[in-house]
Amino acid sequence: MIRDKPLPYVERLQTRALTDVDLVVIHCTELPDLATAREYGERIVHASGTGNSGHHYIDRDGGVFRYGPEERVAHHVRGHNEHSVGIELVPIPGGSFVMGGDPADRHDDELPPHPVRVAPFYLGRYEVTQAQWQAVMGYNPSSYKHPQRPVDQVTWLEVQSFISKLNRMEGTSLYRLPSEAEWEYAARAGTTGRWSFGDDPAALDRYAWVGRQGDIGTQPVGGRLPNPWGLYDMYGNVWEWVQDCWH
């Protein structure tokens, strides 16, 4: 039995003819429970007043819930490319923010805070996985081997080679690393607190792998909560390369 629990923005999702559906995507989430998945799905992260959610969710007890009708396009399944290695991109709106650290945190290399304006761009929802790196590069240098963990132990030059090969595979020239300003802007996700979820360090474990619970090494991407723009692992897990040097 399927139980309907439509998302509050479902009427704003794009419509389609069911006869146009030629691909079914099954996604296994690392979120801890259905309540968390629902909380994430209800967050408005797009200018259209919609969020990121699939159509159907199966709970641990086998219960099936429909968050949106099949004739609506869910953001989780947009942009299929038959040559893609599965990198899901999130549209980041343009805007301004104050870049740099809080003087109270005493990171001198992040001072002084200064205003920066960022144009719209796209950023990967998840860190690049070892499976994606292997599919493009043909090898996996990571210390903590697992196909869904982020690739690690790669140099900036190796990342440039990965991007070049990925662009050729997918017939585009659009993949690139974000600038440092773009990365920080996306990590903050329109917020002004110490972290995108607020100032309470006790909440950090819900959003990041930080080695406080015996979680040594990397962990599968997307295993903690995303920031308000739907980006995962912006804190913890692995360090991430940017295109330019620190500013």
PDB file of C-alpha atoms in Angstrom, residues 90-190:
ATOM      1  CA  VAL A  90      23.210  21.953  -7.501  1.00  0.00           C
ATOM      2  CA  PRO A  91      22.455  25.443  -8.893  1.00  0.00           C
ATOM      3  CA  ILE A  92      23.963  28.041  -6.559  1.00  0.00           C
ATOM      4  CA  PRO A  93      22.312  31.472  -6.757  1.00  0.00           C
ATOM      5  CA  GLY A  94      24.473  34.529  -7.179  1.00  0.00           C
ATOM      6  CA  GLY A  95      24.818  36.993  -4.341  1.00  0.00           C
ATOM      7  CA  SER A  96      27.113  38.720  -1.875  1.00  0.00           C
ATOM      8  CA  PHE A  97      28.610  37.585   1.413  1.00  0.00           C
ATOM      9  CA  VAL A  98      31.344  38.500   3.873  1.00  0.00           C
ATOM     10  CA  MET A  99      34.316  36.244   3.192  1.00  0.00           C
ATOM     11  CA  GLY A 100      36.838  35.346   5.866  1.00  0.00           C
ATOM     12  CA  GLY A 101      36.987  34.092   9.418  1.00  0.00           C
ATOM     13  CA  ASP A 102      35.720  35.499  12.667  1.00  0.00           C
ATOM     14  CA  PRO A 103      38.577  37.214  14.517  1.00  0.00           C
ATOM     15  CA  ALA A 104      37.456  35.312  17.626  1.00  0.00           C
ATOM     16  CA  ASP A 105      38.479  32.047  15.937  1.00  0.00           C
ATOM     17  CA  ARG A 106      42.054  33.370  15.522  1.00  0.00           C
ATOM     18  CA  HIS A 107      42.680  32.061  12.019  1.00  0.00           C
ATOM     19  CA  ASP A 108      44.952  34.870  10.838  1.00  0.00           C
ATOM     20  CA  ASP A 109      45.087  33.520   7.269  1.00  0.00           C
ATOM     21  CA  GLU A 110      41.317  34.134   6.971  1.00  0.00           C
ATOM     22  CA  LEU A 111      41.476  37.793   8.042  1.00  0.00           C
ATOM     23  CA  PRO A 112      40.280  40.393   7.507  1.00  0.00           C
ATOM     24  CA  PRO A 113      36.627  39.637   6.656  1.00  0.00           C
ATOM     25  CA  HIS A 114      35.705  41.396   3.415  1.00  0.00           C
ATOM     26  CA  PRO A 115      32.656  41.605   1.110  1.00  0.00           C
ATOM     27  CA  VAL A 116      32.647  39.448  -2.033  1.00  0.00           C
ATOM     28  CA  ARG A 117      30.085  39.163  -4.824  1.00  0.00           C
ATOM     29  CA  VAL A 118      29.625  35.769  -6.497  1.00  0.00           C
ATOM     30  CA  ALA A 119      27.915  35.054  -9.835  1.00  0.00           C
ATOM     31  CA  PRO A 120      25.552  32.055 -10.145  1.00  0.00           C
ATOM     32  CA  PHE A 121      27.290  28.710 -10.651  1.00  0.00           C
ATOM     33  CA  TYR A 122      26.826  24.969 -10.131  1.00  0.00           C
ATOM     34  CA  LEU A 123      28.470  22.820  -7.462  1.00  0.00           C
ATOM     35  CA  GLY A 124      28.455  19.063  -6.904  1.00  0.00           C
ATOM     36  CA  ARG A 125      25.915  17.947  -4.319  1.00  0.00           C
ATOM     37  CA  TYR A 126      28.396  15.390  -2.996  1.00  0.00           C
ATOM     38  CA  GLU A 127      32.157  15.050  -2.892  1.00  0.00           C
ATOM     39  CA  VAL A 128      33.532  13.091  -5.863  1.00  0.00           C
ATOM     40  CA  THR A 129      33.376   9.412  -4.938  1.00  0.00           C
ATOM     41  CA  GLN A 130      36.066   6.821  -5.491  1.00  0.00           C
ATOM     42  CA  ALA A 131      33.752   5.043  -7.948  1.00  0.00           C
ATOM     43  CA  GLN A 132      33.416   8.239 -10.018  1.00  0.00           C
ATOM     44  CA  TRP A 133      37.156   8.857  -9.936  1.00  0.00           C
ATOM     45  CA  GLN A 134      37.837   5.252 -10.974  1.00  0.00           C
ATOM     46  CA  ALA A 135      35.357   5.525 -13.861  1.00  0.00           C
ATOM     47  CA  VAL A 136      37.171   8.549 -15.262  1.00  0.00           C
ATOM     48  CA  MET A 137      40.818   7.967 -14.330  1.00  0.00           C
ATOM     49  CA  GLY A 138      41.068   4.174 -14.267  1.00  0.00           C
ATOM     50  CA  TYR A 139      42.755   4.013 -10.856  1.00  0.00           C
ATOM     51  CA  ASN A 140      41.934   4.743  -7.214  1.00  0.00           C
ATOM     52  CA  PRO A 141      44.677   6.210  -4.985  1.00  0.00           C
ATOM     53  CA  SER A 142      42.498   6.543  -1.862  1.00  0.00           C
ATOM     54  CA  SER A 143      43.688   5.377   1.551  1.00  0.00           C
ATOM     55  CA  TYR A 144      40.229   4.351   2.753  1.00  0.00           C
ATOM     56  CA  LYS A 145      38.898   2.196  -0.065  1.00  0.00           C
ATOM     57  CA  HIS A 146      35.129   2.168  -0.657  1.00  0.00           C
ATOM     58  CA  PRO A 147      33.310   3.091  -3.894  1.00  0.00           C
ATOM     59  CA  GLN A 148      30.988   5.580  -2.162  1.00  0.00           C
ATOM     60  CA  ARG A 149      33.609   7.254  -0.014  1.00  0.00           C
ATOM     61  CA  PRO A 150      35.189  10.448  -1.380  1.00  0.00           C
ATOM     62  CA  VAL A 151      38.395  10.044  -3.323  1.00  0.00           C
ATOM     63  CA  ASP A 152      41.443  11.143  -1.334  1.00  0.00           C
ATOM     64  CA  GLN A 153      45.227  11.341  -1.788  1.00  0.00           C
ATOM     65  CA  VAL A 154      44.895  13.276  -5.073  1.00  0.00           C
ATOM     66  CA  THR A 155      46.936  16.334  -6.010  1.00  0.00           C
ATOM     67  CA  TRP A 156      45.576  19.532  -7.524  1.00  0.00           C
ATOM     68  CA  LEU A 157      47.158  18.567 -10.856  1.00  0.00           C
ATOM     69  CA  GLU A 158      45.519  15.136 -10.765  1.00  0.00           C
ATOM     70  CA  VAL A 159      42.187  16.845 -10.168  1.00  0.00           C
ATOM     71  CA  GLN A 160      42.782  19.038 -13.210  1.00  0.00           C
ATOM     72  CA  SER A 161      43.400  15.883 -15.273  1.00  0.00           C
ATOM     73  CA  PHE A 162      40.202  14.341 -13.873  1.00  0.00           C
ATOM     74  CA  ILE A 163      38.204  17.434 -14.869  1.00  0.00           C
ATOM     75  CA  SER A 164      39.684  17.488 -18.365  1.00  0.00           C
ATOM     76  CA  LYS A 165      38.853  13.817 -18.945  1.00  0.00           C
ATOM     77  CA  LEU A 166      35.374  14.211 -17.427  1.00  0.00           C
ATOM     78  CA  ASN A 167      34.605  17.105 -19.771  1.00  0.00           C
ATOM     79  CA  ARG A 168      35.650  14.989 -22.753  1.00  0.00           C
ATOM     80  CA  MET A 169      33.578  12.007 -21.556  1.00  0.00           C
ATOM     81  CA  GLU A 170      30.427  14.074 -21.155  1.00  0.00           C
ATOM     82  CA  GLY A 171      30.942  16.237 -24.244  1.00  0.00           C
ATOM     83  CA  THR A 172      31.157  19.520 -22.386  1.00  0.00           C
ATOM     84  CA  SER A 173      33.675  22.075 -21.139  1.00  0.00           C
ATOM     85  CA  LEU A 174      31.721  23.213 -18.094  1.00  0.00           C
ATOM     86  CA  TYR A 175      33.241  21.124 -15.297  1.00  0.00           C
ATOM     87  CA  ARG A 176      35.815  22.990 -13.214  1.00  0.00           C
ATOM     88  CA  LEU A 177      36.850  23.494  -9.616  1.00  0.00           C
ATOM     89  CA  PRO A 178      35.120  26.306  -7.709  1.00  0.00           C
ATOM     90  CA  SER A 179      37.109  29.315  -6.653  1.00  0.00           C
ATOM     91  CA  GLU A 180      37.835  29.689  -2.962  1.00  0.00           C
ATOM     92  CA  ALA A 181      35.212  32.462  -2.774  1.00  0.00           C
ATOM     93  CA  GLU A 182      32.604  30.281  -4.507  1.00  0.00           C
ATOM     94  CA  TRP A 183      33.326  27.363  -2.176  1.00  0.00           C
ATOM     95  CA  GLU A 184      33.012  29.458   0.986  1.00  0.00           C
ATOM     96  CA  TYR A 185      29.874  31.170  -0.342  1.00  0.00           C
ATOM     97  CA  ALA A 186      28.280  27.770  -1.042  1.00  0.00           C
ATOM     98  CA  ALA A 187      29.380  26.397   2.335  1.00  0.00           C
ATOM     99  CA  ARG A 188      27.763  29.329   4.135  1.00  0.00           C
ATOM    100  CA  ALA A 189      24.600  28.902   2.009  1.00  0.00           C
ATOM    101  CA  GLY A 190      23.209  32.339   2.735  1.00  0.00           C
TER     102      GLY A 190
END
